[in-house]
C-alpha cells in the first residue's frame, strides 16, 4: 500500500490519498508513510533484522534435517548464540515458510477384519499364560512404524513359551511376502540349532485380518516339516 501511495502522490498528494484510503477501511497512518519516505522507501531496521534472523533460523532448521519445530528451533538458536524469543521464532518460521515434523498425526490400519469371511477356530482359546513347552504355540502379528522415509511394516513371530521373537521382516508394503518371510525365518532359526526340528504339534496363531493373501498364507496354511509330516496352522 505504501508503494501505491508513493506512485500516485506526485499527482494527488500523499495525504489526500491516505484520507480516501482511510474512508474505505484501509488505514495507513501518515507517519508511517513519511517514515518510509525518510529512509528512501527501503526496508526498516526491524524488517532487516527479521530477514537476517529468519535466514539464521532457516540454516539451523536445515542442518537439523528440517525436523525442528518452534521449541527445539528456539533452543537450538540460543545454543548457537542467537538472542531471540520463542514467540519471535514462531513468527519468523511462518515468514520463512518452515515448520517442524508433526508426530502422531498419521494413522494406518494393519488389520482389516471382514465379518463375512470364514473364521478359523481358535485352538489356543486365549490361554496364553499356560504354555507347557517351547514350540507349542507360535504367535504371528505385524504392525507399522513411521519413519522419515514413510511407513514401514514389521511382521514377526514369537514363541509363546520363551517369549522369543523367532523371525521378523520389515517391508514398505503389506504383502503376503511380509508374513511368509517371517515364518520362513522362524523355521530357519529353529533348524539352525537343530537340523531335526519338525513342526509336529506346533500351533501357529494369528489374528483375523483379511488383507489380500494374508487369510490363506498366515492364518490357515499348512507347513511341511523336514520329515514330511504336516501340522495345521490357525
Coordinates of C-alpha atoms in Angstrom, one line a residue:
X1 CA 0.0 0.0 0.0
X2 CA 2.9 2.3 0.7
X3 CA 4.1 1.7 -2.9
X4 CA 0.6 2.7 -4.2
X5 CA 0.7 6.0 -2.3
X6 CA 4.2 6.6 -3.4
X7 CA 3.3 6.1 -7.1
X8 CA 0.3 8.4 -7.1
X9 CA 1.5 11.0 -4.6
X10 CA 3.1 13.3 -7.2
X11 CA -0.4 13.7 -8.9
X12 CA -2.8 13.7 -6.0
X13 CA -0.7 14.3 -2.9
X14 CA 0.0 11.8 -0.2
X15 CA -2.3 13.0 2.5
X16 CA -5.5 13.1 0.2
X17 CA -4.8 9.5 -0.9
X18 CA -4.3 8.4 2.7
X19 CA -7.6 10.1 3.7
X20 CA -9.5 8.4 0.9
X21 CA -8.0 5.0 1.8
X22 CA -8.9 5.5 5.5
X23 CA -12.5 6.3 4.5
X24 CA -12.6 2.9 2.7
X25 CA -11.3 1.0 5.7
X26 CA -7.6 0.8 4.6
X27 CA -5.8 2.6 7.4
X28 CA -2.3 3.8 6.7
X29 CA -1.1 6.5 9.1
X30 CA 0.6 9.5 7.6
X31 CA 3.5 9.0 10.0
X32 CA 4.1 5.5 8.6
X33 CA 4.2 6.8 5.0
X34 CA 6.6 9.6 5.9
X35 CA 8.8 7.2 7.9
X36 CA 9.2 5.1 4.7
X37 CA 9.7 8.3 2.7
X38 CA 12.5 9.4 5.0
X39 CA 14.5 6.2 4.5
X40 CA 14.0 6.2 0.8
X41 CA 11.2 3.6 0.9
X42 CA 13.7 0.9 1.8
X43 CA 13.2 -1.8 4.4
X44 CA 13.1 -0.7 8.1
X45 CA 15.7 -1.7 10.6
X46 CA 13.2 -4.2 12.1
X47 CA 12.5 -5.7 8.7
X48 CA 16.2 -6.1 8.0
X49 CA 16.7 -7.7 11.5
X50 CA 13.9 -10.1 10.9
X51 CA 15.3 -11.1 7.5
X52 CA 18.7 -11.8 8.9
X53 CA 17.3 -13.7 11.9
X54 CA 14.9 -15.7 9.6
X55 CA 17.9 -16.8 7.5
X56 CA 19.8 -17.9 10.5
X57 CA 16.8 -19.9 11.8
X58 CA 16.4 -21.5 8.4
X59 CA 20.1 -22.6 8.3
X60 CA 19.7 -24.2 11.8
X61 CA 16.4 -25.9 10.7
X62 CA 18.1 -27.2 7.6
X63 CA 21.1 -28.5 9.5
X64 CA 18.8 -30.5 11.7
X65 CA 17.2 -32.4 8.8
X66 CA 14.2 -30.0 8.7
X67 CA 12.7 -31.6 11.7
X68 CA 12.7 -28.9 14.4
X69 CA 9.5 -27.1 15.4
X70 CA 9.2 -23.9 17.3
X71 CA 10.5 -25.1 20.7
X72 CA 13.5 -27.1 19.5
X73 CA 14.5 -24.4 16.9
X74 CA 14.3 -21.8 19.6
X75 CA 16.6 -23.7 21.9
X76 CA 19.0 -24.5 19.1
X77 CA 19.2 -20.8 18.2
X78 CA 20.0 -20.0 21.8
X79 CA 22.8 -22.6 21.8
X80 CA 24.1 -21.0 18.7
X81 CA 24.4 -17.7 20.4
X82 CA 21.4 -16.0 18.8
X83 CA 19.4 -14.0 21.4
X84 CA 15.8 -14.5 20.3
X85 CA 12.5 -15.1 21.9
X86 CA 10.3 -18.1 21.4
X87 CA 7.3 -16.1 20.1
X88 CA 9.6 -14.4 17.6
X89 CA 10.9 -17.7 16.4
X90 CA 7.3 -18.8 15.7
X91 CA 6.7 -15.6 13.7
X92 CA 9.9 -15.9 11.7
X93 CA 9.2 -19.6 11.0
X94 CA 5.9 -18.5 9.3
X95 CA 7.8 -15.8 7.5
X96 CA 10.4 -18.3 6.2
X97 CA 7.7 -20.9 5.4
X98 CA 9.2 -23.6 7.6
X99 CA 7.6 -26.0 10.2
X100 CA 8.6 -28.9 12.3
X101 CA 7.6 -32.6 11.9
X102 CA 4.2 -33.3 13.4
X103 CA 4.2 -36.7 15.1
X104 CA 1.2 -38.8 15.9
X105 CA -1.0 -37.3 13.2
X106 CA -0.7 -40.2 10.8
X107 CA -2.8 -43.3 11.0
X108 CA -2.7 -46.6 9.2
X109 CA -4.6 -49.8 9.6
X110 CA -2.8 -53.1 9.6
X111 CA -5.7 -55.4 10.3
X112 CA -8.9 -55.2 8.3
X113 CA -11.4 -57.7 9.6
X114 CA -14.1 -59.0 7.3
X115 CA -17.2 -60.2 9.3
X116 CA -18.4 -62.2 6.3
X117 CA -15.2 -64.1 5.9
X118 CA -14.8 -67.6 7.3
X119 CA -13.1 -67.5 10.7
X120 CA -10.8 -70.3 11.6
X121 CA -11.2 -71.9 15.1
X122 CA -9.2 -70.5 18.0
X123 CA -7.3 -73.6 19.2
X124 CA -5.4 -71.6 21.8
X125 CA -8.7 -70.5 23.4
X126 CA -6.9 -67.4 24.8
X127 CA -4.9 -69.4 27.3
X128 CA -1.7 -67.5 26.7
X129 CA -0.4 -67.9 30.3
X130 CA -0.2 -71.7 30.2
X131 CA 2.2 -72.9 27.5
X132 CA 3.9 -76.1 28.7
X133 CA 6.9 -76.3 26.3
X134 CA 8.8 -74.4 23.6
X135 CA 7.4 -74.5 20.1
X136 CA 3.9 -75.3 21.3
X137 CA 2.4 -72.0 20.1
X138 CA 3.8 -69.5 17.7
X139 CA 2.0 -66.2 17.6
X140 CA 2.2 -64.1 14.5
X141 CA 1.4 -60.4 14.1
X142 CA 2.5 -57.3 12.2
X143 CA 2.5 -53.6 12.9
X144 CA 3.8 -50.4 11.4
X145 CA 6.5 -47.9 12.2
X146 CA 6.6 -44.3 10.9
X147 CA 10.0 -43.2 9.7
X148 CA 11.2 -40.1 7.9
X149 CA 11.0 -42.0 4.7
X150 CA 7.4 -43.1 5.3
X151 CA 5.6 -46.2 6.8
X152 CA 7.5 -49.4 7.3
X153 CA 5.6 -52.6 8.2
X154 CA 7.1 -55.1 10.6
X155 CA 6.0 -58.8 10.7
X156 CA 7.2 -61.1 13.5
X157 CA 6.6 -64.5 15.0
X158 CA 7.0 -65.1 18.8
X159 CA 7.3 -68.4 20.6
X160 CA 4.8 -68.0 23.5
X161 CA 6.7 -70.2 26.0
X162 CA 10.1 -68.5 25.7
X163 CA 8.8 -65.0 24.6
X164 CA 11.5 -65.1 21.9
X165 CA 11.0 -63.5 18.5
X166 CA 12.0 -66.3 16.2
X167 CA 11.5 -64.4 12.9
X168 CA 10.8 -61.0 11.6
X169 CA 10.7 -59.0 8.4
X170 CA 10.5 -55.3 7.5
X171 CA 8.9 -54.1 4.3
X172 CA 7.4 -50.9 2.9
X173 CA 4.2 -52.6 1.8
X174 CA 1.7 -55.1 3.3
X175 CA 2.1 -58.1 1.1
X176 CA 2.0 -61.9 1.5
X177 CA 5.8 -61.9 1.4
X178 CA 5.9 -59.8 4.5
X179 CA 4.3 -62.5 6.7
X180 CA 5.7 -65.6 4.9
X181 CA 9.3 -64.3 5.2
X182 CA 8.9 -64.0 9.0
X183 CA 7.6 -67.6 9.1
X184 CA 10.5 -68.9 6.9
X185 CA 13.0 -67.1 9.2
X186 CA 11.4 -68.7 12.3
X187 CA 11.8 -72.2 10.8
X188 CA 15.4 -71.3 9.9
X189 CA 16.1 -70.1 13.4
X190 CA 15.0 -73.4 14.9
X191 CA 16.7 -75.6 12.3
X192 CA 19.9 -73.7 12.6
X193 CA 20.5 -75.2 16.0
X194 CA 18.5 -78.4 15.5
X195 CA 18.5 -79.8 12.0
X196 CA 16.0 -82.4 13.1
X197 CA 13.4 -79.8 14.2
X198 CA 9.9 -80.7 13.0
X199 CA 6.6 -78.9 13.3
X200 CA 4.5 -81.7 14.6
X201 CA 2.4 -80.4 17.5
X202 CA 3.2 -76.8 16.7
X203 CA 0.2 -74.4 16.5
X204 CA 0.6 -71.1 14.6
X205 CA -1.8 -68.4 15.7
X206 CA -2.6 -65.0 14.2
X207 CA -5.4 -62.5 14.1
X208 CA -8.4 -62.5 11.8
X209 CA -7.2 -59.9 9.3
X210 CA -8.2 -60.4 5.7
X211 CA -5.7 -58.3 3.7
X212 CA -5.0 -59.7 0.3
X213 CA -3.4 -63.1 0.6
X214 CA -3.0 -63.0 4.4
X215 CA -6.0 -65.0 5.3
X216 CA -4.6 -68.0 3.5
X217 CA -0.9 -67.6 3.9
X218 CA -0.6 -66.6 7.6
X219 CA -3.8 -67.9 9.2
X220 CA -4.7 -71.2 7.7
X221 CA -1.8 -72.7 5.7
X222 CA 0.0 -76.0 6.2
X223 CA 3.6 -76.2 7.0
X224 CA 5.5 -79.2 5.8
X225 CA 8.3 -80.3 8.2
X226 CA 11.6 -81.9 7.4
X227 CA 10.3 -85.4 8.0
X228 CA 7.3 -85.0 5.7
X229 CA 4.7 -84.5 8.4
X230 CA 2.3 -81.6 8.4
X231 CA 0.8 -79.5 11.2
X232 CA -2.2 -77.3 10.9
X233 CA -1.8 -73.6 11.4
X234 CA -4.6 -71.3 12.6

